[in-house]
Each structure stands twice: as structure tokens, then as C-alpha cells.
Coordinates of C-alpha atoms in Angstrom, one line a residue:
X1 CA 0.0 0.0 0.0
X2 CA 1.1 3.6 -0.9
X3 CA 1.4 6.2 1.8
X4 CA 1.9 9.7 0.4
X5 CA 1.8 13.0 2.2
X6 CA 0.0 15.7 1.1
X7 CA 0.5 19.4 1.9
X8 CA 0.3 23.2 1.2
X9 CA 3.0 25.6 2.5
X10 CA 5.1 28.3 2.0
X11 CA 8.3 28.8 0.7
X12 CA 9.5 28.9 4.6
X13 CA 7.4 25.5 4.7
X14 CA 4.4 26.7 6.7
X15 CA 1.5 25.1 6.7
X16 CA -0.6 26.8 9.5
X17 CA -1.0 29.6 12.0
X18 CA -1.2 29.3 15.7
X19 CA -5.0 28.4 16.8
X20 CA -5.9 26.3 13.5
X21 CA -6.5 27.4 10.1
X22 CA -3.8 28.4 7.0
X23 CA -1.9 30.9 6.6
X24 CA -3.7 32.1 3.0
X25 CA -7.0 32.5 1.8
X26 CA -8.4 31.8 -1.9
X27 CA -6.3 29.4 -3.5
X28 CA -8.8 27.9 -5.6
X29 CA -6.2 26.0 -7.7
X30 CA -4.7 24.1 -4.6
X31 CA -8.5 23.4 -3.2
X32 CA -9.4 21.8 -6.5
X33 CA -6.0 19.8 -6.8
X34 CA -6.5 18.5 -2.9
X35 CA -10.2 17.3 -3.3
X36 CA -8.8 15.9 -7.0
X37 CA -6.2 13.9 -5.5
X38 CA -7.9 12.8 -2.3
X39 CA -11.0 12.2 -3.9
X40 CA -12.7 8.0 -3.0
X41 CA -8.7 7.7 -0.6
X42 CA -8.8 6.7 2.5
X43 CA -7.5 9.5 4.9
X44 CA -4.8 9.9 7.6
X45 CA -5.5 13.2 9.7
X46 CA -4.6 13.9 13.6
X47 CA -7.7 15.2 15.5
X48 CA -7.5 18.9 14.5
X49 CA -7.4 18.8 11.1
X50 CA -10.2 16.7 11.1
X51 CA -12.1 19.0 12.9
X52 CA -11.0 22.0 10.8
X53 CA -12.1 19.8 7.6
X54 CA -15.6 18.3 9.1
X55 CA -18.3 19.3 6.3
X56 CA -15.6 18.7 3.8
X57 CA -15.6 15.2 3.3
X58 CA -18.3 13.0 0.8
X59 CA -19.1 9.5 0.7
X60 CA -15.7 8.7 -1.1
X61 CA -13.4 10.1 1.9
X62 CA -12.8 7.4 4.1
X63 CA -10.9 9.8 7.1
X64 CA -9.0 7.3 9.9
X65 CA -8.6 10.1 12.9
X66 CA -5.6 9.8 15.1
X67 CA -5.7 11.3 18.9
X68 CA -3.9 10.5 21.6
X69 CA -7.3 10.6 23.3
X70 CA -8.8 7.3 23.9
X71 CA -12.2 8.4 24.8
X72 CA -12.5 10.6 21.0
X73 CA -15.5 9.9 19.4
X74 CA -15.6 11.6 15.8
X75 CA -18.7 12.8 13.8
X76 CA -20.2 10.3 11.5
X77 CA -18.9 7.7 13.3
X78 CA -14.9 7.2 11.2
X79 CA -12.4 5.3 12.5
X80 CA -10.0 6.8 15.5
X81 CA -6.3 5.3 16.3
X82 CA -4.0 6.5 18.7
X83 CA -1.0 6.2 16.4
X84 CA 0.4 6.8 12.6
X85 CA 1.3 3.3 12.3
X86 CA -2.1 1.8 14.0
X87 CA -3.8 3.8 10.9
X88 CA -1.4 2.8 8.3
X89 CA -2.3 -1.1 9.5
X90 CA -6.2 -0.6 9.4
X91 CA -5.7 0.5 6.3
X92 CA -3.5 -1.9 5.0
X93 CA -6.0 -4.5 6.9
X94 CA -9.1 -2.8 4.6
X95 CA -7.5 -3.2 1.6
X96 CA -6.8 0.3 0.7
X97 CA -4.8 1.0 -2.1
X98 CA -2.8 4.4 -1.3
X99 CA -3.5 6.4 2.5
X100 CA -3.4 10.0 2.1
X101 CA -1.8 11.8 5.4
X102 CA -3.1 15.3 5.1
X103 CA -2.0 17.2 8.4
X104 CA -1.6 18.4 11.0
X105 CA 2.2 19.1 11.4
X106 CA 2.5 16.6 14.1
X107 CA 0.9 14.0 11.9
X108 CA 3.0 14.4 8.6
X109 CA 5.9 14.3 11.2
X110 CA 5.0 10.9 12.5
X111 CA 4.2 9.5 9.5
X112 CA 7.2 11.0 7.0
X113 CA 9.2 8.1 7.9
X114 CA 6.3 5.6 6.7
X115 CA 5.6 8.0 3.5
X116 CA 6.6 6.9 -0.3
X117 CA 5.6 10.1 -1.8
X118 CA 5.0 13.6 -0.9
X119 CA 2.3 15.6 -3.1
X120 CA 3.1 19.3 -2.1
X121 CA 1.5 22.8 -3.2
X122 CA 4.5 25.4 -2.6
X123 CA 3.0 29.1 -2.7
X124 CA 6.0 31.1 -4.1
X125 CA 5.1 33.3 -1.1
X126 CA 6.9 33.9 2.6
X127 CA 3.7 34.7 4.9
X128 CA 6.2 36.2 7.6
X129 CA 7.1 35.4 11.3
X130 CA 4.9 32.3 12.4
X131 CA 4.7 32.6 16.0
X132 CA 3.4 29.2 17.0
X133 CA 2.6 28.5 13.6
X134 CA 2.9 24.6 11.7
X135 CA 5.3 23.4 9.8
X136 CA 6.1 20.8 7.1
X137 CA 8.8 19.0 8.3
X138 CA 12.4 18.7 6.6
X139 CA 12.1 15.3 4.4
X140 CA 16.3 15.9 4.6
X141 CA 18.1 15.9 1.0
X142 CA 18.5 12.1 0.8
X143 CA 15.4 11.2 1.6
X144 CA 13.0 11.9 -1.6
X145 CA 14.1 13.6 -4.7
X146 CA 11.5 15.4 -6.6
X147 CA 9.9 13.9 -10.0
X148 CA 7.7 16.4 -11.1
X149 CA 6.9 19.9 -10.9
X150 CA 4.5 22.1 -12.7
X151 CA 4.2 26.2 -12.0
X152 CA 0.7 28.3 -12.1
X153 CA 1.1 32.2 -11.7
X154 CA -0.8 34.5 -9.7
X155 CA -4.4 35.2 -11.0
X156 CA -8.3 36.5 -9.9
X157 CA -8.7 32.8 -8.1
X158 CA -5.3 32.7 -6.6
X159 CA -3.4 35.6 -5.3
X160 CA -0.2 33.7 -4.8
X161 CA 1.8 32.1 -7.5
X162 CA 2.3 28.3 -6.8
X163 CA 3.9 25.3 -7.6
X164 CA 2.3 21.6 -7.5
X165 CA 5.5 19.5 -6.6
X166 CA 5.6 15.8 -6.8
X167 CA 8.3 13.4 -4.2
X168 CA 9.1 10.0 -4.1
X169 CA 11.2 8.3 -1.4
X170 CA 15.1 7.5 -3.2
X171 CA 15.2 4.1 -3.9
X172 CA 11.1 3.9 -3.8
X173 CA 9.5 2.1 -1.8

């Protein structure tokens, strides 16, 4: 089974501001290319994020919620572990074909180790001093090498110009 991480951030790799939420607003290009690729995957996203993305999901998500709380019960009833490998082996045990980790910070720093590919959205964009803010972490320069890249400018639907970045593991996996 594939496990790829998939993320928007910065160019400083930022991927959210202290208390919840991104660090941008109104990049249609990168909502469309999330719900695109995520679209009938089965989901990896720690409690927060979840939350933050509750009224998102249709009947083709399958979200697996990890918490470190034992008592979490999630609305509409989806699965809960308490760790990034717990979900990668219920989803292995379902018969899923690829597990998409999609955040928080915490999460894609757990499960980078477990990850194959990376599916990243850089906004060629610095959004300043993050005090308390999220970040992507460092996949280090031996760990993936990057396979494909394409570029979008700025325009009325996204103020930012972007990148969609594609990373597999050296050596695959």
C-alpha cells in the first residue's frame, strides 16, 4: 500500500497559524488539486485537522482520525487510532490501495518516515514570522528527490503564485 503526504505551505514550509486554520486564503487551484487527488482515498488526519475539515468530506473520503485521546468519538462515526502506524495497518487490513496523510504538522511528522511520496503545493510566497505556527517537516536531501513539478502564476482565483510539486522516497518504496 502507498502512503503519500499531502500538503500546502510556504516557501518557509508553513502550513498553519497558531490556533488552527492556514496561513492564506483563496487558493482555488490548490482546493481543486487537494479534493482531486484525495478524492474515493482513505485519509490519515490527527484530530484537529479533522475538525478543521468536518463538512468537507463525501461518501468517497474514508478519514481514519488519530488522537492520543482514547475516549474521542468523531462525527459520522470514522475510524480513531492513537498512532500513525495503528492507521497505516487498518488501512492496509481494509484493503486500501494508497492512505493520504493530510495534516496536521505533528501528523506528517510521525508519518514522514512511513511516507513513499509527498504531493506538495509550494505558494512562491513567505507569509512572515509564524509565531506558534505549523510546519512541514524537513524530508532531509537524501530522503526523496523530486519527479515532477508544474508552476501556475498568480491570478483573480489565486493571489499567490504556486507550484504543484511531486516526491518519491530514493530508492522507492
Amino acid at each position: 500500500m502507498k502512503v503519500t503526504l499531502i500538503a500546502a505551505m510556504d516557501e518557509d514550509r508553513l502550513i498553519g497559524v497558531a490556533g488552527g486554520g492556514l496561513p492564506w486564503r483563496g487558493l482555488e487551484r490548490d482546493k481543486c488539486h487537494f479534493r482531486s487527488y484525495t478524492a474515493g482515498k482513505a485519509l490519515l488526519l490527527g484530530r484537529r485537522t479533522f475538525e478543521e475539515m468536518l463538512g468537507w468530506f463525501d461518501g468517497g473520503h474514508r478519514p481514519i482520525v488519530v488522537t492520543r485521546d482514547p475516549s474521542y468519538r468523531p462525527e459520522g462515526g470514522h475510524p480513531v487510532v492513537a498512532s500513525v502506524d495503528e492507521g497505516v495497518g487498518l488501512a492496509r487490513a481494509r484493503g486500501e490501495g494508497e492512505l493520504v496523510g493530510c495534516g496536521g504538522a505533528t501528523l506528517y511528522r510521525l508519518a514522514l518516515p512511513a511516507a513513499s511520496e509527498l504531493n506538495l503545493t509550494v505558494v512562491h510566497h513567505r507569509f512572515g514570522p509564524a509565531e506558534g505556527g505549523a510546519f512541514f517537516p524537513d524530508p532531509g536531501p537524501e530522503g526523496f528527490r523530486e519527479v515532477g513539478r508544474e508552476r501556475f502564476e498568480a491570478d483573480d482565483e489565486n493571489p499567490w503564485p504556486m507550484s504543484f510539486v511531486l516526491m518519491r522516497r530514493a530508492g522507492g518504496r
